[in-house]
Amino acid sequence: MSKQAREEFLAGPHVGVVSVSGADGQPPTSVPTFYAYEPGGLITMFTGTQRRSPKRIERIKAAGAVTLVVQRDEPPFAYVTVQAELVEIGTPTAEQLVTIARRYMPEEHAVGFAQSELGDPGSLITLFTFRPTRWFSSDTSTD
């Protein structure tokens, strides 16, 4: 794919699979994730919803980088894989959560989700921001 095509593909509403290095010789951890991306920009994603403290939060912090894969799983098949370096970690704002969540659910659900997570004093939700550093892609409709 061209640079423009791969960035537009990544910007689409795909469920991504994020992978991060394993700890102590363990294999990488890979999990589906919601994310947001605009061509030429940074990738944002969150984890730690519903008070779950996933090990990947600490693994992402330790590794300082992840690999994100998105795909079109019906013909013509296509994928984009991007290696990305961690540039920021924090607690998301309602606007940031809604921006990501509305890509995957109706607006009213996205708003309710954000309010629920941020209104919970025990919430562990963490927002990660990444800068793409290396790209791999294929589109069988053009390859």
Short mmCIF file of C-alpha atoms in Angstrom, two decimals:
data_model
loop_
_atom_site.label_atom_id
_atom_site.label_comp_id
_atom_site.label_asym_id
_atom_site.label_seq_id
_atom_site.Cartn_x
_atom_site.Cartn_y
_atom_site.Cartn_z
CA MET A 1 0.00 0.00 0.00
CA SER A 2 1.05 3.58 -0.50
CA LYS A 3 1.70 5.74 2.56
CA GLN A 4 -1.67 7.46 2.08
CA ALA A 5 -3.55 4.18 1.57
CA ARG A 6 -2.09 2.51 4.66
CA GLU A 7 -2.76 5.56 6.85
CA GLU A 8 -6.36 5.79 5.59
CA PHE A 9 -6.81 2.06 6.20
CA LEU A 10 -5.49 2.38 9.76
CA ALA A 11 -7.85 5.32 10.31
CA GLY A 12 -10.83 3.08 9.48
CA PRO A 13 -13.00 1.59 12.23
CA HIS A 14 -11.16 -1.71 12.53
CA VAL A 15 -10.79 -3.59 15.79
CA GLY A 16 -7.04 -3.74 16.22
CA VAL A 17 -4.90 -6.40 17.79
CA VAL A 18 -2.15 -4.91 19.93
CA SER A 19 0.92 -6.93 20.86
CA VAL A 20 3.47 -6.10 23.51
CA SER A 21 6.63 -7.90 24.63
CA GLY A 22 6.20 -10.58 27.23
CA ALA A 23 7.91 -10.46 30.61
CA ASP A 24 10.74 -12.73 31.72
CA GLY A 25 11.08 -14.65 28.46
CA GLN A 26 7.34 -15.12 27.97
CA PRO A 27 5.88 -14.72 24.49
CA PRO A 28 4.27 -11.41 23.50
CA THR A 29 0.77 -10.65 24.73
CA SER A 30 -1.75 -9.90 21.97
CA VAL A 31 -5.30 -8.65 22.58
CA PRO A 32 -8.07 -7.03 20.55
CA THR A 33 -8.35 -3.30 21.20
CA PHE A 34 -10.29 -0.20 20.28
CA TYR A 35 -8.09 2.64 19.04
CA ALA A 36 -8.21 5.97 17.24
CA TYR A 37 -5.94 7.28 14.51
CA GLU A 38 -6.01 10.13 12.00
CA PRO A 39 -3.64 10.02 8.99
CA GLY A 40 -0.29 11.56 9.87
CA GLY A 41 -1.10 11.60 13.58
CA LEU A 42 -0.68 9.54 16.70
CA ILE A 43 -2.45 6.33 17.74
CA THR A 44 -4.48 6.37 20.95
CA MET A 45 -5.97 3.39 22.76
CA PHE A 46 -7.12 2.55 26.25
CA THR A 47 -7.11 -0.45 28.54
CA GLY A 48 -8.01 -1.25 32.14
CA THR A 49 -11.77 -0.95 31.73
CA GLN A 50 -14.25 -2.39 34.24
CA ARG A 51 -11.64 -2.22 37.04
CA ARG A 52 -9.58 -4.94 35.38
CA SER A 53 -5.87 -4.44 35.84
CA PRO A 54 -4.37 -6.08 32.78
CA LYS A 55 -0.71 -6.99 32.88
CA ARG A 56 -0.34 -5.31 29.52
CA ILE A 57 -0.43 -1.85 31.17
CA GLU A 58 2.85 -2.58 32.95
CA ARG A 59 4.24 -4.43 29.93
CA ILE A 60 3.53 -1.48 27.63
CA LYS A 61 5.18 0.88 30.10
CA ALA A 62 8.22 -1.39 30.36
CA ALA A 63 8.54 -2.05 26.63
CA GLY A 64 7.85 1.50 25.51
CA ALA A 65 6.48 0.15 22.23
CA VAL A 66 3.75 -2.03 20.74
CA THR A 67 2.74 -3.54 17.44
CA LEU A 68 -0.79 -2.88 16.21
CA VAL A 69 -2.40 -4.98 13.47
CA VAL A 70 -5.68 -4.18 11.71
CA GLN A 71 -7.21 -6.16 8.88
CA ARG A 72 -10.07 -6.50 6.47
CA ASP A 73 -11.11 -10.11 7.00
CA GLU A 74 -13.19 -10.56 3.86
CA PRO A 75 -12.12 -10.42 0.23
CA PRO A 76 -10.29 -8.49 -0.96
CA PHE A 77 -8.13 -9.07 2.11
CA ALA A 78 -5.91 -6.30 3.44
CA TYR A 79 -3.91 -5.50 6.53
CA VAL A 80 -1.76 -2.83 8.11
CA THR A 81 0.77 -3.60 10.80
CA VAL A 82 2.40 -0.67 12.56
CA GLN A 83 5.16 -0.69 15.13
CA ALA A 84 4.72 2.29 17.44
CA GLU A 85 6.66 3.91 20.26
CA LEU A 86 4.96 5.02 23.45
CA VAL A 87 4.86 8.81 23.79
CA GLU A 88 2.32 9.38 26.56
CA ILE A 89 0.46 7.55 29.33
CA GLY A 90 -2.41 9.02 31.30
CA THR A 91 -5.98 8.98 32.44
CA PRO A 92 -8.25 9.71 29.49
CA THR A 93 -10.69 12.59 29.38
CA ALA A 94 -14.33 11.92 28.58
CA GLU A 95 -13.74 13.40 25.12
CA GLN A 96 -10.82 11.05 24.44
CA LEU A 97 -12.81 7.99 25.52
CA VAL A 98 -15.84 8.99 23.47
CA THR A 99 -13.66 9.68 20.41
CA ILE A 100 -12.35 6.12 20.50
CA ALA A 101 -15.55 4.38 21.64
CA ARG A 102 -17.82 6.04 19.04
CA ARG A 103 -15.82 4.30 16.32
CA TYR A 104 -17.19 0.99 17.63
CA MET A 105 -20.56 1.73 19.22
CA PRO A 106 -23.47 4.15 18.87
CA GLU A 107 -22.89 7.65 20.25
CA GLU A 108 -25.19 7.22 23.27
CA HIS A 109 -23.39 4.03 24.27
CA ALA A 110 -19.98 5.67 23.80
CA VAL A 111 -21.00 8.58 26.04
CA GLY A 112 -22.47 6.23 28.66
CA PHE A 113 -19.34 4.08 28.59
CA ALA A 114 -17.10 7.13 29.14
CA GLN A 115 -19.26 8.44 31.97
CA SER A 116 -19.35 5.03 33.65
CA GLU A 117 -15.58 4.48 33.47
CA LEU A 118 -14.61 7.99 34.53
CA GLY A 119 -17.30 8.17 37.22
CA ASP A 120 -16.03 5.02 38.94
CA PRO A 121 -13.57 5.98 41.71
CA GLY A 122 -11.95 2.54 41.39
CA SER A 123 -11.43 2.85 37.63
CA LEU A 124 -8.06 1.68 36.29
CA ILE A 125 -8.60 2.93 32.75
CA THR A 126 -5.37 4.07 31.13
CA LEU A 127 -4.90 5.94 27.86
CA PHE A 128 -1.80 5.27 25.77
CA THR A 129 -0.57 7.45 22.92
CA PHE A 130 1.85 6.04 20.36
CA ARG A 131 3.86 7.40 17.43
CA PRO A 132 4.00 5.06 14.41
CA THR A 133 7.61 4.17 13.57
CA ARG A 134 7.48 1.29 11.07
CA TRP A 135 4.75 0.10 8.74
CA PHE A 136 3.96 -3.14 6.91
CA SER A 137 0.87 -3.50 4.70
CA SER A 138 -0.82 -5.46 1.97
CA ASP A 139 -4.03 -5.07 -0.01
CA THR A 140 -4.90 -8.03 -2.22
CA SER A 141 -7.12 -5.82 -4.36
CA THR A 142 -4.04 -3.89 -5.53
CA ASP A 143 -1.05 -6.24 -4.93
#
